Tab-separated table of C-alpha atoms in Angstrom:
chain	number	residue	atom	x	y	z
A	1	MET	CA	-18.101	-8.401	-6.335
A	2	ALA	CA	-18.409	-12.175	-6.503
A	3	THR	CA	-19.343	-14.096	-9.636
A	4	ASP	CA	-20.334	-17.704	-10.100
A	5	PRO	CA	-17.359	-19.604	-11.595
A	6	ARG	CA	-19.699	-22.301	-12.897
A	7	ASP	CA	-21.043	-19.999	-15.616
A	8	GLY	CA	-17.629	-19.893	-17.294
A	9	ARG	CA	-17.666	-16.108	-17.249
A	10	GLY	CA	-16.096	-15.461	-13.886
A	11	HIS	CA	-12.990	-13.737	-15.207
A	12	ALA	CA	-14.821	-11.946	-18.016
A	13	ALA	CA	-17.435	-10.648	-15.602
A	14	LEU	CA	-14.715	-9.366	-13.262
A	15	VAL	CA	-12.985	-7.523	-16.107
A	16	GLU	CA	-16.259	-5.948	-17.226
A	17	HIS	CA	-16.912	-4.921	-13.634
A	18	LEU	CA	-13.556	-3.099	-13.539
A	19	TYR	CA	-14.213	-1.542	-16.938
A	20	GLY	CA	-17.662	-0.391	-15.856
A	21	ARG	CA	-16.115	1.371	-12.867
A	22	GLY	CA	-13.804	3.308	-15.173
A	23	LEU	CA	-10.677	1.531	-13.914
A	24	LEU	CA	-9.702	0.148	-17.336
A	25	ASP	CA	-9.430	1.951	-20.655
A	26	GLU	CA	-10.020	0.024	-23.878
A	27	THR	CA	-6.376	-1.044	-24.171
A	28	TRP	CA	-6.159	-2.371	-20.614
A	29	ARG	CA	-9.614	-3.944	-20.956
A	30	ALA	CA	-8.330	-6.083	-23.831
A	31	VAL	CA	-5.172	-6.942	-21.889
A	32	TRP	CA	-7.110	-8.069	-18.811
A	33	HIS	CA	-9.488	-10.187	-20.889
A	34	ALA	CA	-6.463	-11.911	-22.449
A	35	VAL	CA	-4.786	-12.663	-19.095
A	36	PRO	CA	-7.025	-14.672	-16.719
A	37	ARG	CA	-6.083	-14.521	-13.061
A	38	GLU	CA	-6.604	-18.189	-12.182
A	39	PRO	CA	-3.502	-19.772	-13.820
A	40	PHE	CA	-1.236	-17.608	-11.650
A	41	ILE	CA	-2.804	-18.597	-8.334
A	42	PRO	CA	-1.381	-21.633	-6.419
A	43	ARG	CA	-3.652	-24.453	-5.334
A	44	GLN	CA	-3.221	-23.579	-1.645
A	45	VAL	CA	-4.490	-20.079	-0.896
A	46	TRP	CA	-6.046	-18.209	2.010
A	47	ARG	CA	-8.696	-15.563	2.518
A	48	GLN	CA	-7.914	-12.703	4.882
A	49	GLY	CA	-9.971	-13.064	8.044
A	50	LEU	CA	-10.597	-10.571	10.810
A	51	LEU	CA	-7.339	-11.333	12.642
A	52	THR	CA	-5.634	-14.137	10.728
A	53	CYS	CA	-5.908	-15.861	7.366
A	54	GLU	CA	-8.406	-18.621	6.707
A	55	PRO	CA	-7.450	-21.517	4.380
A	56	VAL	CA	-9.582	-21.929	1.258
A	57	THR	CA	-10.442	-25.606	1.325
A	58	THR	CA	-12.452	-26.337	-1.829
A	59	GLU	CA	-11.889	-25.663	-5.514
A	60	ALA	CA	-15.266	-23.937	-5.787
A	61	GLU	CA	-14.286	-21.526	-3.001
A	62	ARG	CA	-10.893	-20.965	-4.621
A	63	LEU	CA	-12.438	-20.070	-7.987
A	64	ALA	CA	-15.071	-17.859	-6.398
A	65	LEU	CA	-12.343	-15.939	-4.570
A	66	ILE	CA	-10.189	-15.614	-7.690
A	67	HIS	CA	-13.127	-14.302	-9.729
A	68	SER	CA	-14.067	-11.732	-7.098
A	69	ASP	CA	-12.706	-8.257	-6.490
A	70	GLU	CA	-10.806	-9.471	-3.437
A	71	PRO	CA	-7.147	-10.184	-2.683
A	72	VAL	CA	-6.025	-13.812	-2.667
A	73	VAL	CA	-3.449	-14.579	0.016
A	74	LEU	CA	-0.637	-16.664	-1.478
A	75	GLN	CA	1.603	-17.056	1.560
A	76	VAL	CA	1.340	-16.766	5.334
A	77	ASP	CA	4.137	-16.278	7.884
A	78	ASP	CA	6.830	-16.027	5.156
A	79	GLY	CA	6.120	-19.656	4.327
A	80	LYS	CA	7.040	-20.962	7.783
A	81	PRO	CA	4.797	-23.773	9.091
A	82	ASP	CA	2.833	-23.653	12.347
A	83	GLU	CA	3.033	-19.889	12.798
A	84	ALA	CA	0.325	-17.307	13.493
A	85	GLY	CA	-1.327	-17.285	10.053
A	86	ILE	CA	-0.390	-13.697	9.129
A	87	ALA	CA	-0.516	-12.846	5.419
A	88	THR	CA	2.912	-12.138	3.918
A	89	SER	CA	2.154	-12.223	0.180
A	90	SER	CA	-0.960	-11.937	-1.914
A	91	ASN	CA	-2.402	-11.501	-5.366
A	92	SER	CA	-3.803	-8.031	-4.834
A	93	GLN	CA	-7.406	-6.901	-5.124
A	94	PRO	CA	-8.071	-6.564	-8.882
A	95	SER	CA	-9.600	-3.086	-8.606
A	96	MET	CA	-6.496	-1.921	-6.736
A	97	VAL	CA	-4.207	-3.436	-9.395
A	98	ALA	CA	-6.226	-1.735	-12.124
A	99	ARG	CA	-6.042	1.607	-10.334
A	100	MET	CA	-2.273	1.315	-9.841
A	101	LEU	CA	-1.705	0.391	-13.497
A	102	ARG	CA	-3.853	3.314	-14.604
A	103	LEU	CA	-1.754	5.676	-12.475
A	104	LEU	CA	1.413	4.224	-14.027
A	105	LEU	CA	0.492	5.888	-17.359
A	106	VAL	CA	2.180	3.174	-19.401
A	107	GLU	CA	2.844	3.866	-23.078
A	108	ASP	CA	4.108	1.645	-25.880
A	109	GLY	CA	7.855	1.057	-25.873
A	110	GLN	CA	8.417	1.928	-22.212
A	111	ARG	CA	10.612	-0.129	-19.887
A	112	VAL	CA	8.930	-1.052	-16.582
A	113	LEU	CA	10.329	-2.288	-13.276
A	114	GLU	CA	7.954	-4.086	-10.895
A	115	ILE	CA	8.882	-4.522	-7.225
A	116	GLY	CA	7.280	-7.691	-5.827
A	117	THR	CA	6.569	-10.339	-8.488
A	118	ALA	CA	4.572	-12.587	-6.100
A	119	SER	CA	2.158	-14.644	-8.255
A	120	GLY	CA	3.495	-13.181	-11.503
A	121	TYR	CA	0.076	-11.843	-12.495
A	122	VAL	CA	0.978	-8.153	-12.761
A	123	ALA	CA	4.139	-9.072	-14.689
A	124	ALA	CA	1.911	-11.014	-17.106
A	125	LEU	CA	-0.436	-8.048	-17.565
A	126	LEU	CA	2.531	-5.770	-18.247
A	127	SER	CA	4.107	-8.307	-20.623
A	128	ARG	CA	0.854	-8.572	-22.564
A	129	ARG	CA	0.653	-4.774	-22.747
A	130	LEU	CA	4.307	-3.993	-23.574
A	131	GLY	CA	6.085	-7.197	-24.577
A	132	ASP	CA	8.322	-9.419	-22.464
A	133	ALA	CA	11.601	-7.619	-23.177
A	134	LEU	CA	10.381	-4.338	-21.656
A	135	VAL	CA	9.168	-5.835	-18.349
A	136	HIS	CA	11.449	-6.398	-15.353
A	137	SER	CA	10.226	-7.804	-12.041
A	138	ILE	CA	11.969	-8.588	-8.728
A	139	GLU	CA	10.786	-10.887	-5.924
A	140	ILE	CA	12.616	-11.324	-2.599
A	141	ASP	CA	11.058	-14.678	-1.651
A	142	ALA	CA	12.784	-17.561	-3.440
A	143	GLY	CA	9.723	-19.818	-3.330
A	144	LEU	CA	7.438	-17.194	-4.803
A	145	ALA	CA	10.059	-16.246	-7.403
A	146	HIS	CA	10.251	-19.893	-8.514
A	147	HIS	CA	6.454	-20.078	-8.707
A	148	ALA	CA	6.302	-16.892	-10.819
A	149	VAL	CA	8.867	-18.193	-13.323
A	150	ALA	CA	6.929	-21.430	-13.748
A	151	VAL	CA	3.454	-19.958	-14.184
A	152	LEU	CA	4.611	-17.118	-16.429
A	153	ARG	CA	6.377	-19.534	-18.755
A	154	ALA	CA	3.383	-21.874	-18.768
A	155	ALA	CA	1.199	-18.919	-19.798
A	156	GLY	CA	3.614	-17.977	-22.580
A	157	TYR	CA	5.306	-14.957	-20.965
A	158	ARG	CA	9.036	-14.472	-20.434
A	159	PRO	CA	9.644	-11.102	-18.770
A	160	ASN	CA	12.976	-10.378	-17.120
A	161	LEU	CA	12.787	-11.834	-13.606
A	162	ALA	CA	15.147	-11.713	-10.644
A	163	CYS	CA	15.177	-12.907	-7.042
A	164	GLY	CA	16.436	-10.138	-4.758
A	165	ASP	CA	15.609	-7.159	-2.573
A	166	GLY	CA	13.371	-4.810	-4.519
A	167	ALA	CA	14.478	-1.898	-2.335
A	168	GLU	CA	17.718	-1.922	-4.340
A	169	GLY	CA	15.910	-1.879	-7.667
A	170	TRP	CA	17.698	-3.403	-10.670
A	171	PRO	CA	20.672	-1.091	-11.308
A	172	ASP	CA	22.149	-3.213	-14.123
A	173	GLN	CA	18.976	-2.699	-16.173
A	174	ALA	CA	18.315	0.974	-15.352
A	175	PRO	CA	17.070	3.468	-16.324
A	176	PHE	CA	13.374	2.620	-16.380
A	177	ASP	CA	10.477	4.657	-17.735
A	178	ARG	CA	8.072	3.322	-15.134
A	179	VAL	CA	8.459	1.750	-11.673
A	180	ILE	CA	5.588	0.087	-9.791
A	181	SER	CA	5.690	-1.484	-6.343
A	182	THR	CA	3.179	-4.157	-5.376
A	183	CYS	CA	4.252	-4.126	-1.727
A	184	ALA	CA	3.800	-1.257	0.712
A	185	LEU	CA	6.748	1.019	1.466
A	186	ARG	CA	7.419	2.954	4.667
A	187	HIS	CA	9.482	5.326	2.545
A	188	ILE	CA	10.474	5.421	-1.125
A	189	PRO	CA	13.815	3.600	-1.491
A	190	TYR	CA	16.155	6.111	-3.075
A	191	PRO	CA	17.668	3.593	-5.550
A	192	LEU	CA	14.240	3.390	-7.224
A	193	VAL	CA	14.237	7.153	-7.776
A	194	ARG	CA	17.794	7.106	-9.130
A	195	GLN	CA	16.884	4.325	-11.553
A	196	LEU	CA	13.894	6.244	-12.932
A	197	GLY	CA	14.605	8.161	-16.131
A	198	ALA	CA	13.749	11.863	-16.404
A	199	GLY	CA	9.997	12.262	-16.788
A	200	GLY	CA	9.451	8.699	-15.631
A	201	VAL	CA	6.625	7.710	-13.288
A	202	LEU	CA	6.799	5.740	-10.029
A	203	VAL	CA	3.617	4.369	-8.440
A	204	ALA	CA	3.720	2.740	-5.010
A	205	PRO	CA	1.502	2.034	-2.006
A	206	MET	CA	2.897	3.486	1.194
A	207	ASP	CA	2.299	2.174	4.704
A	208	ARG	CA	2.589	5.385	6.711
A	209	ASP	CA	3.028	5.212	10.470
A	210	PHE	CA	-0.034	7.287	11.280
A	211	TRP	CA	-2.977	4.991	10.389
A	212	SER	CA	-2.849	5.468	6.655
A	213	GLY	CA	-2.072	3.353	3.656
A	214	ALA	CA	-1.930	5.502	0.529
A	215	VAL	CA	-0.860	5.310	-3.105
A	216	VAL	CA	1.676	7.878	-4.271
A	217	GLN	CA	2.349	8.807	-7.905
A	218	LEU	CA	5.734	10.457	-8.446
A	219	THR	CA	7.272	11.923	-11.592
A	220	SER	CA	11.031	12.085	-11.972
A	221	GLY	CA	12.498	15.540	-12.354
A	222	GLY	CA	15.881	14.104	-13.300
A	223	GLN	CA	19.064	14.438	-11.259
A	224	GLY	CA	17.825	11.923	-8.692
A	225	THR	CA	14.602	13.687	-7.659
A	226	ALA	CA	10.913	12.829	-7.956
A	227	SER	CA	7.726	14.490	-6.764
A	228	GLY	CA	3.988	13.940	-6.954
A	229	ARG	CA	0.701	13.593	-5.130
A	230	PHE	CA	-1.023	10.954	-3.050
A	231	ARG	CA	-3.775	9.247	-5.049
A	232	GLY	CA	-6.111	7.657	-2.546
A	233	GLU	CA	-6.144	4.795	-0.094
A	234	ALA	CA	-4.336	1.497	-0.460
A	235	SER	CA	-3.838	-1.552	1.724
A	236	TYR	CA	-0.811	-3.659	0.832
A	237	MET	CA	1.519	-5.930	2.766
A	238	PRO	CA	4.773	-4.152	3.585
A	239	MET	CA	8.055	-4.847	1.877
A	240	ARG	CA	9.970	-7.209	4.158
A	241	SER	CA	12.644	-4.670	4.985
A	242	HIS	CA	9.945	-2.034	5.624
A	243	ARG	CA	7.947	-3.896	8.248
A	244	PRO	CA	7.442	-1.655	11.284
A	245	PRO	CA	9.577	-2.413	14.329
A	246	ALA	CA	7.933	-3.525	17.548
A	247	PRO	CA	7.083	-0.468	19.688
A	248	ALA	CA	8.637	0.112	23.080
A	249	PRO	CA	6.593	-1.120	26.083
A	250	VAL	CA	4.091	1.376	27.461
A	251	ASP	CA	4.311	2.269	31.159
A	252	ARG	CA	0.678	1.651	32.122
A	253	ALA	CA	1.371	2.915	35.629
A	254	SER	CA	1.827	6.412	34.191
A	255	ALA	CA	-1.783	6.547	32.907
A	256	ARG	CA	-3.505	9.892	33.394
A	257	SER	CA	-7.036	10.883	32.458
A	258	ILE	CA	-7.356	13.849	30.097
A	259	ARG	CA	-10.072	15.960	28.530
A	260	THR	CA	-10.688	15.780	24.796
A	261	SER	CA	-12.050	18.323	22.348
A	262	VAL	CA	-11.807	16.193	19.188
A	263	ASP	CA	-13.932	13.110	18.489
A	264	PRO	CA	-11.499	10.295	17.586
A	265	TYR	CA	-13.655	9.569	14.558
A	266	GLN	CA	-12.580	12.919	13.084
A	267	LEU	CA	-8.996	11.645	12.878
A	268	LEU	CA	-9.908	8.833	10.502
A	269	THR	CA	-9.484	10.551	7.146
A	270	LEU	CA	-6.603	9.901	4.801
A	271	GLY	CA	-5.893	13.608	4.401
A	272	PHE	CA	-5.477	14.142	8.128
A	273	ALA	CA	-3.503	10.927	8.546
A	274	LEU	CA	-0.982	12.020	5.915
A	275	TYR	CA	-0.721	15.506	7.446
A	276	ALA	CA	-0.392	14.170	11.000
A	277	GLY	CA	2.154	11.577	9.913
A	278	ALA	CA	4.408	14.367	8.645
A	279	ARG	CA	3.880	16.497	11.760
A	280	LEU	CA	4.303	13.573	14.188
A	281	PRO	CA	6.938	11.270	12.668
A	282	GLY	CA	7.265	7.938	14.410
A	283	VAL	CA	3.770	8.063	15.930
A	284	ARG	CA	1.534	5.153	14.965
A	285	MET	CA	-2.237	5.201	15.164
A	286	VAL	CA	-4.672	2.308	14.908
A	287	HIS	CA	-8.389	2.227	15.519
A	288	ALA	CA	-11.184	-0.174	16.394
A	289	GLU	CA	-14.878	0.158	15.590
A	290	GLN	CA	-17.279	0.299	18.535
A	291	GLU	CA	-21.070	0.385	18.787
A	292	THR	CA	-20.970	4.050	19.780
A	293	GLY	CA	-18.127	5.168	17.501
A	294	VAL	CA	-14.439	4.363	17.453
A	295	GLN	CA	-11.485	3.949	19.755
A	296	VAL	CA	-8.026	5.075	18.659
A	297	TRP	CA	-4.651	4.102	20.063
A	298	LEU	CA	-1.555	6.240	19.551
A	299	GLN	CA	1.994	5.247	20.394
A	300	ASP	CA	5.467	6.593	19.713
A	301	ARG	CA	8.795	4.782	19.491
A	302	HIS	CA	9.744	5.538	23.087
A	303	GLY	CA	6.704	4.111	24.878
A	304	SER	CA	4.492	7.186	25.214
A	305	ALA	CA	0.910	6.475	24.204
A	306	ALA	CA	-2.662	7.763	24.268
A	307	THR	CA	-6.118	6.312	23.749
A	308	ALA	CA	-9.535	7.907	23.295
A	309	SER	CA	-13.021	6.668	22.502
A	310	THR	CA	-16.023	8.430	20.996
A	311	GLY	CA	-18.017	9.821	23.886
A	312	GLY	CA	-15.718	8.133	26.389
A	313	GLU	CA	-12.635	8.793	28.452
A	314	ALA	CA	-9.148	9.459	27.164
A	315	TYR	CA	-5.797	8.628	28.706
A	316	GLU	CA	-2.154	9.452	28.105
A	317	TYR	CA	0.849	7.350	29.113
A	318	GLY	CA	4.529	8.084	29.393
A	319	THR	CA	6.417	11.352	29.264
A	320	ARG	CA	4.717	12.776	26.183
A	321	ASP	CA	1.353	14.568	26.009
A	322	LEU	CA	0.534	12.649	22.869
A	323	TRP	CA	-3.200	13.242	22.682
A	324	GLN	CA	-2.735	16.960	23.192
A	325	GLU	CA	-0.228	16.996	20.355
A	326	VAL	CA	-2.690	15.215	18.077
A	327	GLU	CA	-5.423	17.716	18.907
A	328	ARG	CA	-3.030	20.580	18.158
A	329	VAL	CA	-2.141	19.033	14.796
A	330	TYR	CA	-5.816	18.452	14.036
A	331	GLY	CA	-6.471	22.150	14.700
A	332	GLU	CA	-3.747	23.075	12.206
A	333	TYR	CA	-5.228	20.725	9.632
A	334	ALA	CA	-8.725	22.151	10.094
A	335	ALA	CA	-7.346	25.688	9.764
A	336	LEU	CA	-5.934	24.685	6.353
A	337	GLY	CA	-9.459	23.745	5.263
A	338	SER	CA	-9.069	20.011	5.944
A	339	PRO	CA	-7.413	19.288	2.585
A	340	PRO	CA	-8.146	15.879	1.071
A	341	ALA	CA	-5.355	13.384	0.498
A	342	GLU	CA	-5.037	14.395	-3.160
A	343	ASP	CA	-3.951	17.898	-2.043
A	344	LEU	CA	-0.926	16.417	-0.271
A	345	GLY	CA	2.185	15.159	-1.974
A	346	LEU	CA	5.652	13.765	-1.551
A	347	SER	CA	9.052	14.860	-2.862
A	348	VAL	CA	12.034	12.508	-2.782
A	349	GLY	CA	15.668	13.432	-3.320
A	350	PRO	CA	19.203	12.581	-2.209
A	351	HIS	CA	18.565	14.198	1.184
A	352	GLY	CA	15.372	12.326	2.000
A	353	GLU	CA	11.604	12.825	1.724
A	354	ARG	CA	9.316	15.785	2.295
A	355	VAL	CA	5.532	15.687	2.586
A	356	TRP	CA	3.798	18.852	1.386
A	357	VAL	CA	0.341	20.335	1.064
A	358	HIS	CA	-1.016	22.083	-2.048
A	359	HIS	CA	2.419	22.553	-3.689
A	360	PRO	CA	5.950	21.209	-3.127
A	361	GLU	CA	7.198	24.440	-1.571
A	362	ARG	CA	4.694	24.157	1.280
A	363	VAL	CA	6.511	21.461	3.235
A	364	ILE	CA	4.923	19.946	6.353
A	365	GLY	CA	7.662	19.831	8.960
A	366	PRO	CA	7.715	17.856	12.217
A	367	LEU	CA	6.128	19.276	15.347
A	368	THR	CA	8.613	20.124	18.073
A	369	PHE	CA	7.825	19.156	21.633
A	370	ALA	CA	9.541	18.871	24.987
A	371	ARG	CA	10.177	15.427	26.453
């Protein structure tokens, strides 16, 4: 949704848009109206393009972007000049922020830890809702951390801020009643679970290997454990220490044509992606839209790969029958009734993570295969 900043109601219109979609209750509606987005956004920003980020060159374009339900890219290439123009920090899409804050189930008097201060905007919303003393926020990038301190103070907010690795949490200030991450996690860092008080809630976007980005909402069971369900799609930049490693080279000479029984398009649901990610750990899947459907590309950490297109040919590479494994896993998923993402969940404890379907006892274990 874009609004015209010249009418002076750009921010107000955006808030009412979020409220009309049911993403804000009355309390959060008042908070959002009181905390405009624009003062937290630097002068130099980018819009995410198809492959790289595009600089926003005029003030009118900047305001239009800020007053829209779109992310605003704050930094590219970790702040290094003359690089590829890849987004590395942003002020997130307002509707996504609203959804995450709603899932956080914040109540008066609760202490909150935010991972990824970035522009400082979410810290400001939380400070307005709870009061400065109850809000703690960590940012790993020194430049962004400095920016957040400055703009928060200018806006009249003084939450507890630190520059450091959010994966370690803030042990000196624990326990927290609520933890929210504004960067995507490949897994839930265990220190965050340990620093969550019993009955506390953790909300985080996860960047799973197998195609999907999803929000998870966990509740602490005490004794260093937490469990909960996935709550829909999310697209966030990964935490720096959680960026995926470069895959091994694929041996293209090993290509072999195979038959397919599953349209690649059928793989592109969040429920299946979460299920397949648990069954096929370490396998990444990406897709590209085509005029006649989609093409998917699968690859594991050792250089085996597969590709298939709607109505077209399919190929496997390397020592692993990767496409056949995916079709087997899809058959399992269909036999379960193709459960939506909200029927899958995650449990985290001292011995690692477990993805489950329907209830925590029904753990989805990895598929075994011969290599």
